[in-house]
Coordinates of C-alpha atoms in Angstrom, one line a residue:
M1 CA 75.2 90.5 75.8
K2 CA 77.9 89.1 73.5
L3 CA 77.9 90.5 70.0
K4 CA 78.9 87.1 68.6
K5 CA 75.9 85.5 70.2
I6 CA 73.5 88.0 68.8
V7 CA 75.0 87.7 65.3
F8 CA 74.9 83.9 65.5
C9 CA 71.2 83.8 66.4
F10 CA 70.5 86.4 63.7
L11 CA 72.3 84.5 61.0
A12 CA 70.8 81.2 62.0
A13 CA 67.3 82.7 61.4
S14 CA 68.6 84.3 58.1
I15 CA 69.9 81.0 56.8
F16 CA 66.6 79.3 57.6
A17 CA 64.7 81.9 55.8
S18 CA 67.1 81.7 52.9
C19 CA 66.7 77.9 52.6
T20 CA 62.9 78.2 52.7
T21 CA 63.0 80.7 49.9
T22 CA 65.2 78.4 47.8
K23 CA 62.8 75.5 48.2
V24 CA 59.9 77.6 47.0
E25 CA 61.8 78.8 44.0
E26 CA 62.8 75.1 43.2
T27 CA 59.1 74.1 43.4
N28 CA 58.1 76.9 41.1
Q29 CA 60.9 76.0 38.6
T30 CA 59.6 72.4 38.5
K31 CA 56.1 73.5 37.7
E32 CA 57.3 75.8 35.0
T33 CA 59.3 73.0 33.4
T34 CA 56.3 70.7 33.5
V35 CA 54.1 73.3 31.8
E36 CA 56.8 73.9 29.2
K37 CA 57.0 70.3 28.4
K38 CA 53.2 69.9 28.0
V39 CA 53.0 72.8 25.6
E40 CA 56.2 71.7 23.9
K41 CA 57.8 75.1 23.7
K42 CA 60.6 75.0 21.2
V43 CA 62.5 77.8 22.7
E44 CA 63.7 77.5 26.3
K45 CA 63.2 80.6 28.3
K46 CA 66.4 82.0 29.9
R47 CA 65.7 82.3 33.6
E48 CA 67.2 85.0 35.7
E49 CA 68.7 84.2 39.2
P50 CA 66.0 84.7 41.8
K51 CA 66.5 87.8 44.0
D52 CA 66.7 87.5 47.7
P53 CA 63.9 89.1 49.7
P54 CA 65.0 92.4 51.3
N55 CA 65.5 90.9 54.8
I56 CA 67.7 88.1 53.4
A57 CA 69.7 90.5 51.3
F58 CA 70.2 92.8 54.3
A59 CA 71.4 89.8 56.3
K60 CA 73.9 88.7 53.8
K61 CA 75.3 92.2 53.4
L62 CA 75.6 92.6 57.1
Q63 CA 77.3 89.3 57.4
S64 CA 79.9 90.3 54.8
Y65 CA 80.8 93.4 56.8
L66 CA 81.0 91.5 60.1
D67 CA 83.2 88.8 58.5
K68 CA 85.6 91.7 57.6
N69 CA 85.2 93.4 61.0
Q70 CA 83.9 96.5 59.2
I71 CA 81.9 97.8 62.1
K72 CA 81.2 101.3 60.8
E73 CA 80.0 99.9 57.5
A74 CA 77.7 97.5 59.3
I75 CA 76.3 100.4 61.3
D76 CA 75.7 102.5 58.2
L77 CA 73.9 99.6 56.6
F78 CA 71.1 99.9 59.3
Q79 CA 70.0 103.1 57.5
S80 CA 68.6 100.8 54.8
L81 CA 67.0 98.4 57.3
P82 CA 63.9 96.8 55.7
K83 CA 60.6 98.0 57.1
E84 CA 59.6 94.5 58.3
L85 CA 62.7 94.5 60.5
E86 CA 62.3 98.0 62.0
N87 CA 60.7 96.8 65.2
D88 CA 62.6 93.6 65.5
I89 CA 64.2 93.6 69.0
D90 CA 67.1 91.3 68.0
F91 CA 68.2 93.8 65.3
K92 CA 68.1 96.6 67.7
I93 CA 70.2 94.7 70.2
L94 CA 72.6 93.9 67.4
L95 CA 72.8 97.7 66.4
A96 CA 73.4 98.7 70.0
S97 CA 76.2 96.1 70.2
L98 CA 77.8 97.4 67.1
Y99 CA 77.7 101.0 68.5
I100 CA 79.5 99.7 71.6
S101 CA 82.1 98.0 69.5
D102 CA 82.6 101.3 67.7
K103 CA 82.7 103.2 71.0
Q104 CA 79.6 105.2 70.1
Y105 CA 78.3 104.7 73.6
D106 CA 75.5 107.4 73.6
Q107 CA 74.0 105.9 70.5
A108 CA 74.1 102.4 72.0
I109 CA 72.3 103.7 75.1
E110 CA 69.7 105.5 73.0
V111 CA 68.9 102.2 71.1
A112 CA 68.8 100.2 74.3
N113 CA 66.3 102.6 75.8
L114 CA 64.1 102.2 72.7
I115 CA 64.1 98.5 73.4
L116 CA 63.1 99.0 77.1
Q117 CA 60.1 101.1 75.9
T118 CA 58.8 98.0 74.3
E119 CA 60.1 95.5 76.8
P120 CA 60.7 97.1 80.2
N121 CA 62.5 94.0 81.6
N122 CA 64.7 93.2 78.7
M123 CA 68.0 92.2 80.4
D124 CA 70.0 92.4 77.1
A125 CA 69.1 96.0 76.8
Y126 CA 70.1 96.7 80.4
E127 CA 73.4 94.9 80.0
L128 CA 74.2 96.9 76.8
I129 CA 73.5 100.1 78.7
S130 CA 75.9 98.8 81.5
L131 CA 78.6 98.1 79.0
A132 CA 78.2 101.5 77.3
L133 CA 78.3 103.4 80.6
E134 CA 81.4 101.4 81.5
G135 CA 82.9 102.5 78.3
K136 CA 82.1 106.1 79.0
G137 CA 83.5 105.8 82.5
D138 CA 80.3 107.0 84.1
K139 CA 80.5 105.1 87.4
K140 CA 77.5 106.7 89.0
A141 CA 75.1 106.0 86.1
Q142 CA 76.6 102.5 85.7
K143 CA 75.8 101.8 89.4
E144 CA 72.2 103.1 89.0
N145 CA 71.7 100.9 86.0
A146 CA 73.2 97.9 87.8
D147 CA 70.8 98.4 90.7
K148 CA 67.9 98.3 88.2
I149 CA 69.1 95.1 86.8
L150 CA 69.5 93.5 90.2
E151 CA 66.0 94.5 91.2
I152 CA 64.7 92.4 88.3
D153 CA 67.5 89.7 88.4
P154 CA 69.5 89.6 91.7
Y155 CA 71.8 86.9 90.3
N156 CA 72.5 88.6 87.0
A157 CA 75.9 87.3 86.0
T158 CA 77.1 90.3 84.1
V159 CA 76.3 92.9 86.8
N160 CA 77.6 90.8 89.6
I161 CA 80.8 90.3 87.8
Q162 CA 81.1 94.0 87.3
K163 CA 80.5 94.6 91.0
A164 CA 83.0 92.0 91.9
E165 CA 85.6 93.6 89.7
D166 CA 85.0 97.0 91.3
Y167 CA 85.3 95.5 94.8
A168 CA 88.5 93.7 93.8
M169 CA 90.0 97.0 92.4
N170 CA 89.4 98.5 95.9
K171 CA 90.9 95.4 97.5
K172 CA 87.6 94.4 99.1
Y173 CA 88.3 90.8 98.3
K174 CA 85.6 89.2 100.5
L175 CA 82.8 91.4 99.0
S176 CA 84.2 90.6 95.5
K177 CA 84.1 86.9 96.3
Q178 CA 80.4 87.2 97.3
S179 CA 79.5 89.0 94.1
Y180 CA 81.3 86.3 92.0
K181 CA 79.3 83.7 93.9
K182 CA 76.1 85.4 93.0
A183 CA 77.1 85.5 89.4
L184 CA 77.5 81.7 89.5
K185 CA 74.1 81.1 91.0
N186 CA 72.3 81.1 87.7
D187 CA 75.3 80.6 85.5
P188 CA 77.6 78.0 87.2
K189 CA 79.7 77.5 84.1
N190 CA 80.5 81.2 83.6
V191 CA 84.3 81.1 83.2
D192 CA 84.8 84.7 84.1
A193 CA 82.9 84.3 87.3
L194 CA 84.6 81.0 88.1
F195 CA 88.0 82.6 87.6
G196 CA 87.1 85.7 89.6
Y197 CA 85.8 83.5 92.4
A198 CA 89.0 81.4 92.4
Q199 CA 91.2 84.5 92.4
M200 CA 89.4 86.1 95.4
S201 CA 89.4 82.8 97.2
F202 CA 93.2 82.7 96.7
Y203 CA 93.5 86.3 98.0
T204 CA 91.4 85.4 101.1
D205 CA 93.4 82.2 101.8
D206 CA 90.4 79.9 100.9
L207 CA 92.7 77.7 98.9
K208 CA 90.3 74.7 98.6
A209 CA 87.6 76.9 97.1
A210 CA 90.2 78.4 94.8
E211 CA 91.4 75.0 93.6
K212 CA 87.8 73.7 93.1
S213 CA 86.9 76.6 91.0
L214 CA 90.0 76.4 88.9
N215 CA 89.5 72.7 88.2
T216 CA 85.9 73.5 87.1
I217 CA 87.4 76.0 84.6
L218 CA 89.9 73.5 83.3
E219 CA 87.2 70.9 82.8
I220 CA 85.4 73.4 80.6
D221 CA 88.6 74.7 78.9
P222 CA 91.8 72.7 79.5
K223 CA 93.7 75.4 77.7
H224 CA 92.7 78.3 80.0
S225 CA 96.1 79.8 80.7
L226 CA 95.1 81.9 83.7
A227 CA 93.5 79.0 85.5
L228 CA 96.7 77.0 84.9
A229 CA 98.8 79.8 86.2
Y230 CA 96.8 80.1 89.3
M231 CA 97.0 76.3 89.8
G232 CA 100.7 77.0 89.8
K233 CA 100.4 79.7 92.5
L234 CA 98.4 77.3 94.7
A235 CA 101.2 74.7 94.3
A236 CA 103.8 77.3 95.1
D237 CA 101.8 78.3 98.2
S238 CA 102.3 74.7 99.4
E239 CA 105.9 75.0 98.5
N240 CA 105.6 72.4 95.7
F241 CA 107.6 74.4 93.3
L242 CA 108.2 71.6 90.9
R243 CA 104.4 71.2 90.3
A244 CA 104.1 75.0 90.2
T245 CA 106.7 75.1 87.4
K246 CA 104.8 72.4 85.5
Y247 CA 101.6 74.4 85.7
V248 CA 103.0 77.8 84.6
K249 CA 104.9 76.1 81.7
E250 CA 101.6 74.7 80.6
A251 CA 100.0 78.2 80.8
L252 CA 102.9 79.5 78.7
K253 CA 102.0 77.0 75.9
Y254 CA 98.7 78.8 75.4
D255 CA 99.9 82.4 76.2
P256 CA 103.6 82.5 75.3
T257 CA 104.0 86.3 75.7
N258 CA 102.6 86.7 79.1
Y259 CA 105.0 88.8 81.3
D260 CA 103.5 87.7 84.6
Y261 CA 103.8 84.0 83.8
Y262 CA 107.6 84.4 83.2
L263 CA 107.9 86.3 86.4
D264 CA 106.3 83.3 88.2
L265 CA 108.3 80.8 86.4
G266 CA 111.5 82.5 87.4
T267 CA 110.4 82.7 91.0
Y268 CA 109.6 78.9 91.1
Y269 CA 113.0 78.2 89.6
R270 CA 114.7 80.4 92.2
F271 CA 113.1 78.5 95.1
Q272 CA 114.4 75.3 93.6
G273 CA 117.9 76.8 93.6
K274 CA 118.0 76.9 89.8
Y275 CA 119.3 80.5 89.5
S276 CA 120.3 80.3 85.8
E277 CA 116.9 79.0 84.8
A278 CA 115.3 81.8 86.9
A279 CA 117.4 84.4 85.2
E280 CA 116.5 83.0 81.8
A281 CA 112.8 83.3 82.6
W282 CA 113.1 86.8 83.9
N283 CA 115.1 87.9 81.0
K284 CA 112.3 86.5 78.7
A285 CA 110.0 88.8 80.6
V286 CA 112.3 91.7 79.9
E287 CA 112.2 90.8 76.1
I288 CA 108.4 90.9 76.3
D289 CA 108.3 94.3 77.9
P290 CA 111.6 96.1 78.4
T291 CA 109.8 99.2 79.8
Y292 CA 108.4 97.5 82.9
F293 CA 110.5 97.4 86.1
L294 CA 109.5 94.3 87.9
A295 CA 111.6 91.7 86.0
Y296 CA 114.7 93.9 86.4
A297 CA 114.0 94.0 90.2
Y298 CA 113.8 90.2 90.3
L299 CA 117.0 89.8 88.4
A300 CA 118.8 92.4 90.6
G301 CA 117.7 90.7 93.8
S302 CA 118.7 87.3 92.5
Y303 CA 122.1 88.4 91.4
D304 CA 122.6 90.4 94.6
E305 CA 121.7 87.2 96.6
Q306 CA 124.5 85.3 94.6
N307 CA 127.0 88.1 95.2
E308 CA 127.1 88.9 91.5
F309 CA 127.2 92.6 92.3
A310 CA 128.0 94.0 88.8
L311 CA 125.0 92.2 87.3
A312 CA 122.9 93.2 90.3
L313 CA 123.8 96.9 89.8
Q314 CA 123.1 96.7 86.1
N315 CA 119.5 95.6 86.8
Y316 CA 119.0 98.0 89.7
H317 CA 119.9 100.8 87.4
K318 CA 117.3 99.5 84.9
V319 CA 114.7 99.4 87.7
I320 CA 115.4 103.0 88.4
E321 CA 115.3 103.9 84.7
T322 CA 112.0 102.2 84.2
N323 CA 110.4 103.2 87.5
P324 CA 112.0 106.2 89.1
K325 CA 109.5 106.1 92.0
Y326 CA 110.6 102.7 93.2
F327 CA 112.6 104.0 96.0
Y328 CA 113.8 100.6 97.3
A329 CA 116.0 100.4 94.3
Y330 CA 117.8 103.6 95.3
E331 CA 118.7 102.1 98.6
S332 CA 119.9 98.7 97.2
T333 CA 121.9 100.5 94.5
A334 CA 123.5 102.8 97.0
I335 CA 124.5 99.9 99.2
L336 CA 126.2 98.0 96.4
E337 CA 127.9 101.1 95.0
Y338 CA 129.2 101.7 98.6
H339 CA 130.5 98.1 98.8
L340 CA 132.3 98.6 95.5
G341 CA 133.9 101.8 96.7
N342 CA 132.0 104.0 94.2
W343 CA 131.6 106.8 96.8
A344 CA 130.1 109.5 94.6
A345 CA 127.6 107.0 93.1
S346 CA 126.6 105.7 96.4
R347 CA 126.1 109.2 97.7
K348 CA 123.9 110.0 94.8
Y349 CA 121.6 107.1 95.3
F350 CA 121.4 107.5 99.1
A351 CA 120.4 111.1 98.5
E352 CA 117.6 109.9 96.1
A353 CA 116.4 107.4 98.7
Y354 CA 116.3 110.2 101.3
K355 CA 113.8 112.1 99.1
Y356 CA 111.3 109.3 99.6
S357 CA 112.1 108.4 103.1
K358 CA 113.6 110.8 105.6
S359 CA 115.8 108.3 107.3
V360 CA 118.8 109.5 109.4
S361 CA 120.6 106.4 108.2
Y362 CA 120.7 107.7 104.6
Q363 CA 122.2 111.0 105.7
L364 CA 124.8 109.2 107.9
M365 CA 125.8 107.1 105.0
I366 CA 126.1 110.1 102.7
A367 CA 128.4 111.7 105.4
A368 CA 130.3 108.4 105.4
T369 CA 131.0 108.6 101.7
Y370 CA 132.5 112.0 102.2
F371 CA 134.6 110.8 105.1
K372 CA 135.8 107.9 102.8
E373 CA 137.0 110.6 100.4
N374 CA 138.8 112.4 103.3
N375 CA 136.4 115.3 103.0
A376 CA 135.3 115.8 106.6
F377 CA 134.1 119.4 105.8
K378 CA 131.5 118.1 103.3
A379 CA 130.4 115.3 105.7
K380 CA 129.8 117.8 108.5
E381 CA 128.0 120.1 106.0
V382 CA 125.5 117.3 105.5
L383 CA 125.0 116.5 109.1
K384 CA 124.7 120.0 110.5
P385 CA 121.3 120.9 109.2
L386 CA 120.1 117.4 110.2
L387 CA 120.7 118.2 113.9
K388 CA 118.0 120.9 113.8
T389 CA 115.4 118.3 112.8
L390 CA 116.0 115.7 115.4
N391 CA 114.8 115.2 119.0
K392 CA 117.8 116.1 121.2
D393 CA 117.0 113.2 123.6
S394 CA 117.0 110.6 120.8
L395 CA 119.7 108.2 119.9
D396 CA 119.6 109.4 116.3
Y397 CA 120.5 112.9 117.5
A398 CA 123.3 111.6 119.7
M399 CA 124.8 109.6 116.8
V400 CA 124.6 112.5 114.3
R401 CA 126.2 114.7 116.9
F402 CA 128.9 112.2 117.5
Y403 CA 129.8 112.1 113.8
H404 CA 129.6 115.9 113.5
D405 CA 131.5 117.1 116.6
T406 CA 135.2 116.8 117.4
Y407 CA 135.8 113.4 119.1
S408 CA 135.3 113.3 122.9
F409 CA 136.0 110.2 125.1
N410 CA 133.2 111.2 127.5
A411 CA 130.7 111.6 124.7
E412 CA 131.7 108.2 123.3
N413 CA 131.2 106.5 126.6
S414 CA 127.9 108.2 127.2
H415 CA 126.7 107.3 123.7
V416 CA 127.7 103.6 123.9
G417 CA 125.9 103.4 127.2
K418 CA 122.7 104.7 125.6
I419 CA 123.0 102.2 122.8
N420 CA 123.4 99.3 125.1
K421 CA 120.2 100.3 127.0
E422 CA 118.1 100.7 123.8
E423 CA 115.2 98.2 124.0
N424 CA 114.3 98.3 120.3
R425 CA 116.3 95.6 118.8
T426 CA 116.4 97.1 115.2
Q427 CA 117.4 100.6 116.5
R428 CA 120.1 99.1 118.8
G429 CA 121.5 97.1 115.9
K430 CA 121.6 100.2 113.6
M431 CA 123.4 102.3 116.3
L432 CA 125.9 99.5 116.9
F433 CA 126.7 99.5 113.2
Y434 CA 127.2 103.2 113.1
M435 CA 129.6 103.0 116.0
G436 CA 131.5 100.3 114.1
L437 CA 131.5 102.5 111.0
Y438 CA 132.8 105.5 113.0
Y439 CA 135.7 103.5 114.3
E440 CA 136.4 102.2 110.7
L441 CA 136.4 105.7 109.3
N442 CA 138.8 106.9 112.0
G443 CA 141.2 104.0 111.7
F444 CA 140.3 101.9 114.7
S445 CA 139.9 98.6 112.9
E446 CA 139.8 96.4 115.9
K447 CA 137.0 98.4 117.5
A448 CA 135.2 98.4 114.2
V449 CA 135.4 94.6 114.0
E450 CA 134.1 94.3 117.5
Y451 CA 130.9 96.3 116.7
Y452 CA 130.4 94.7 113.3
T453 CA 130.6 91.4 115.1
R454 CA 127.9 92.4 117.5
V455 CA 125.7 93.5 114.6
K456 CA 126.2 90.2 112.8
S457 CA 125.5 88.1 115.9
M458 CA 122.0 89.6 115.9
N459 CA 121.1 87.4 112.9
A460 CA 118.3 89.8 112.0
P461 CA 119.0 91.5 108.7
L462 CA 115.9 93.8 109.0
F463 CA 118.1 96.9 108.3
F464 CA 120.4 97.5 105.4
E465 CA 123.3 98.3 107.6
Y466 CA 123.5 94.6 108.5
R467 CA 125.0 93.8 105.1
I468 CA 127.7 96.5 105.3
A469 CA 128.6 95.2 108.7
E470 CA 129.0 91.7 107.2
W471 CA 131.2 93.1 104.4
G472 CA 133.3 94.9 107.1
L473 CA 134.2 91.6 108.6
Q474 CA 135.4 90.1 105.3

């Protein structure tokens, strides 16, 4: 139940009553004037302004509080509710709505229950209870109340929308879509249900249904920014990025500070190869919310893609600052720091990445940074405890052992043979890289190039070492 709807209905009744009272007063005034003329009174009586009946006075006072958004004062006014309105259901609904607006959820529930004592199937009362329970965060009671509503009205829009939102939060998109569809059964123009249905259709790849629902919203409200933004997503899904750009720009006309819209706008520009426009859009998102990491991540990835490594690093650092748990940023930062020869910084970020993912690769790269600083002792100090954690029959163990121990020609041949026999393509590529890196670190540049070339020829950059191999060939 919307508070504005309740107030509108209430005020309409009040205005009607007020107008009726005025007409009665005007009729009385006319009669009095006629009598006065007949008796030819010489002194005209001074009339006082007619007083409003208690219910109209109450309504006007209440309206003045609501106009000023003085919710508490409006609630307090109900202590002087005229007797003739004490059992009025609409006034009780209004009071419960005000309690919800003021976050006095228990009081709202109490008033709604009083309504149900008089009208056991009053949907407005049940919906108010549902809103109050949602405000309290009482999921169990809210579900029980929702079940009661659905027993009376299986297609109740409010409850089905709430159920749909709960399903969506738990990523049960098909069930969410079904609940939105039920909500639309008796309320086909409900914009919230239409958008939810479109969104769930998008998530479940039912793009025709999504588009149809979004177009219905735009027929009702051409300025609905979310519908426009999702029309952009649909266009982008068809790789029509020019059309997608047009839609999200239109959405931004009506919601110019929407962070997500600028993320989308930047993405659509990027796919059109318009990198400067993409960066401008993402930087706008940063202006809107400099504490959120995602725009920095988009900027970092774009600059990285364009080999603008200083700008990429600057934004990766901001990702880490705003979201320290986003471990992918540690890996990307470590790689770029390594490429720029910042060995200590690279080591720091590989170590942070290792906290989130116990990858042997991170430890080997940490050792490599020490080797780059001609500190073999520290490198082996990193690798030694790692040997105790690995399966001795694994390639990972053999590679760590190869880096840790004194060079042996026989060990090298044996290890290379194992790599060449490795069936897992990604694992083989990684091990080829570390062989190339070993040769680079030990001054065998021709052998390093040979192995880096083998890595690059795989054309499958599914592992971060691929990039370092490419740089090693430049």
